[in-house]
Coordinates of C-alpha atoms in Angstrom, one line a residue:
M1 CA 44.6 65.9 -65.9
F2 CA 41.8 63.8 -66.8
W3 CA 44.0 60.9 -68.1
W4 CA 45.6 60.6 -64.6
W5 CA 42.6 59.8 -63.1
F6 CA 42.0 57.4 -65.9
L7 CA 45.1 55.6 -65.4
W8 CA 44.4 55.4 -61.5
L9 CA 41.1 54.0 -62.4
L10 CA 42.7 51.5 -64.7
G11 CA 45.2 50.3 -62.4
A12 CA 42.5 49.9 -59.5
F13 CA 40.6 48.0 -62.0
I14 CA 43.8 45.8 -62.9
L15 CA 44.6 45.4 -59.5
G16 CA 40.9 44.2 -58.6
I17 CA 41.1 41.7 -61.1
I18 CA 44.6 40.3 -60.2
L19 CA 43.0 40.1 -56.5
G20 CA 39.8 38.2 -57.5
W21 CA 41.8 35.9 -59.4
L22 CA 44.4 35.2 -56.6
L23 CA 41.5 34.5 -54.0
S24 CA 39.5 32.2 -56.3
K25 CA 42.4 30.4 -56.7
L26 CA 43.1 30.3 -53.0
F27 CA 39.8 29.4 -52.2
S28 CA 38.7 27.1 -55.3
N29 CA 38.4 24.2 -52.7
T30 CA 34.6 25.5 -52.0
T31 CA 33.5 24.1 -54.9
T32 CA 34.9 20.6 -54.0
D33 CA 33.3 21.3 -50.4
K34 CA 30.0 22.1 -51.9
T35 CA 30.1 18.8 -53.9
D36 CA 31.2 16.8 -51.1
Y37 CA 28.6 18.3 -48.8
S38 CA 25.9 17.8 -51.4
S39 CA 26.9 14.1 -51.7
K40 CA 26.8 13.7 -48.0
I41 CA 23.7 15.2 -47.8
R42 CA 21.9 13.0 -50.4
S43 CA 23.3 9.6 -48.4
L44 CA 21.8 11.0 -45.1
E45 CA 18.7 11.6 -46.8
A46 CA 18.5 8.3 -48.3
E47 CA 19.4 6.8 -44.7
L48 CA 16.8 8.9 -43.3
A49 CA 14.2 7.7 -45.9
G50 CA 15.3 4.1 -44.9
C51 CA 14.8 4.8 -41.2
K52 CA 11.3 6.2 -41.6
K53 CA 10.4 3.0 -44.0
E54 CA 12.0 0.5 -41.0
K55 CA 9.9 2.8 -38.1
N56 CA 6.8 2.0 -40.3
V57 CA 7.4 -1.7 -40.4
L58 CA 8.1 -1.7 -36.9
A59 CA 4.7 0.3 -35.9
A60 CA 2.9 -2.0 -38.2
S61 CA 4.3 -5.0 -36.8
A62 CA 4.0 -3.9 -33.2
A63 CA 0.1 -2.7 -33.8
A64 CA -0.4 -6.4 -35.2
T65 CA 1.4 -8.0 -32.1
T66 CA -0.8 -5.7 -29.8
A67 CA -4.1 -6.5 -31.6
S68 CA -3.3 -10.2 -31.4
L69 CA -2.3 -9.9 -27.8
A70 CA -5.3 -8.3 -27.1
A71 CA -7.5 -10.9 -28.7
T72 CA -6.0 -14.0 -26.7
V73 CA -6.2 -12.0 -23.5
V74 CA -9.3 -13.4 -21.5
P75 CA -10.6 -11.1 -19.1
K76 CA -11.2 -12.5 -15.5
K77 CA -14.2 -12.6 -14.0
A78 CA -15.1 -9.9 -10.9
D79 CA -15.3 -12.9 -8.4
D80 CA -11.8 -14.3 -9.5
S81 CA -10.2 -10.9 -8.4
V82 CA -11.3 -11.6 -4.9
K83 CA -8.3 -13.0 -2.7
D84 CA -9.9 -14.6 0.7
D85 CA -7.9 -15.9 3.6
L86 CA -8.5 -19.7 2.8
T87 CA -6.8 -20.2 6.5
K88 CA -10.3 -19.8 8.0
I89 CA -11.1 -23.0 6.4
E90 CA -10.6 -25.9 9.2
G91 CA -7.9 -28.2 7.8
I92 CA -6.2 -25.6 5.8
G93 CA -2.9 -24.0 6.9
P94 CA -0.4 -21.4 5.3
K95 CA 1.2 -24.0 3.1
I96 CA -1.8 -25.6 2.2
K97 CA -3.3 -22.2 1.3
G98 CA 0.0 -21.7 -0.7
L99 CA -0.7 -24.6 -2.9
L100 CA -4.1 -24.0 -3.5
N101 CA -3.1 -20.0 -4.4
D102 CA -0.6 -21.9 -7.0
D103 CA -3.3 -24.2 -8.5
G104 CA -5.2 -20.8 -9.0
I105 CA -7.7 -21.0 -6.2
W106 CA -7.7 -17.8 -4.2
S107 CA -11.3 -17.4 -3.2
F108 CA -13.8 -19.1 -1.1
K109 CA -16.2 -19.2 -4.1
Q110 CA -13.4 -21.0 -6.2
L111 CA -12.8 -23.4 -3.7
S112 CA -16.3 -24.3 -3.1
E113 CA -16.6 -24.8 -6.8
S114 CA -13.7 -27.6 -6.4
T115 CA -14.3 -31.1 -6.2
V116 CA -12.7 -33.5 -3.6
E117 CA -10.9 -35.2 -6.0
K118 CA -9.6 -32.0 -7.6
L119 CA -8.2 -30.8 -4.3
Q120 CA -7.2 -34.2 -3.3
K121 CA -5.2 -34.3 -6.8
I122 CA -3.4 -30.9 -5.6
L123 CA -2.5 -32.4 -2.1
D124 CA -0.9 -35.8 -3.8
D125 CA 1.1 -33.8 -6.3
A126 CA 2.5 -31.8 -3.4
G127 CA 4.3 -34.9 -1.8
P128 CA 3.6 -37.3 1.1
R129 CA 3.4 -34.6 3.7
Y130 CA 0.3 -33.3 2.2
R131 CA -1.2 -36.6 1.3
V132 CA -2.5 -37.3 4.8
H133 CA -5.1 -34.0 4.6
N134 CA -8.5 -34.7 3.8
P135 CA -10.5 -31.9 1.7
K136 CA -13.5 -33.7 2.1
T137 CA -15.3 -30.7 3.7
W138 CA -13.4 -27.8 2.5
A139 CA -15.8 -27.0 -0.8
D140 CA -18.9 -26.8 1.8
Q141 CA -16.8 -24.6 4.3
A142 CA -15.9 -22.4 1.5
K143 CA -19.4 -22.5 0.6
L144 CA -20.7 -21.0 4.1
A145 CA -17.6 -18.5 3.8
A146 CA -18.6 -17.2 0.6
Q147 CA -22.2 -16.6 1.5
D148 CA -21.1 -14.8 4.8
K149 CA -22.4 -17.7 7.1
W150 CA -19.6 -17.4 9.6
D151 CA -21.8 -18.3 12.7
E152 CA -22.9 -21.5 10.8
L153 CA -19.1 -21.9 9.6
K154 CA -17.6 -21.6 13.3
K155 CA -20.4 -23.9 15.0
W156 CA -19.8 -26.7 12.1
Q157 CA -15.7 -26.1 12.7
N158 CA -16.3 -26.7 16.1
E159 CA -17.7 -30.2 15.6
L160 CA -15.1 -30.9 12.8
K161 CA -11.5 -32.2 14.0
G162 CA -8.8 -31.3 11.3
G163 CA -11.4 -30.9 8.7
L164 CA -13.0 -33.9 8.8

């Protein structure tokens, strides 16, 4: 009776070996797949390392560019940030105001510090329609406006004719 159990166990053992052998042959591609995935992982890791190097180079370049730009930027004076209505000056209309703005003159203070020659050059460069204007009193008017002496300015402007 004991030998029947032994035969059954031996048959099951042999059947297990055969089944294991068949399954290993059937799924033998797993080893090659594993090799393929390992090589793909290595190539992706190499690509990632290259991207990290490139990122570090670009970050250093951006930092250098930012530093050089920060060094070249000249901060504006607080007075330059004021934009006054230059048309309040006798002889300056909207178009001449635009010409002065294009040349960097935005405030009464900047206009008061400008020379007559500089103002005349701005007008001459703008063409024959603007050459007829005379900026002789503009700086003095702008000085009064910058000092908030509006009553004096109005009184003087009433005496002027076209900025003269």
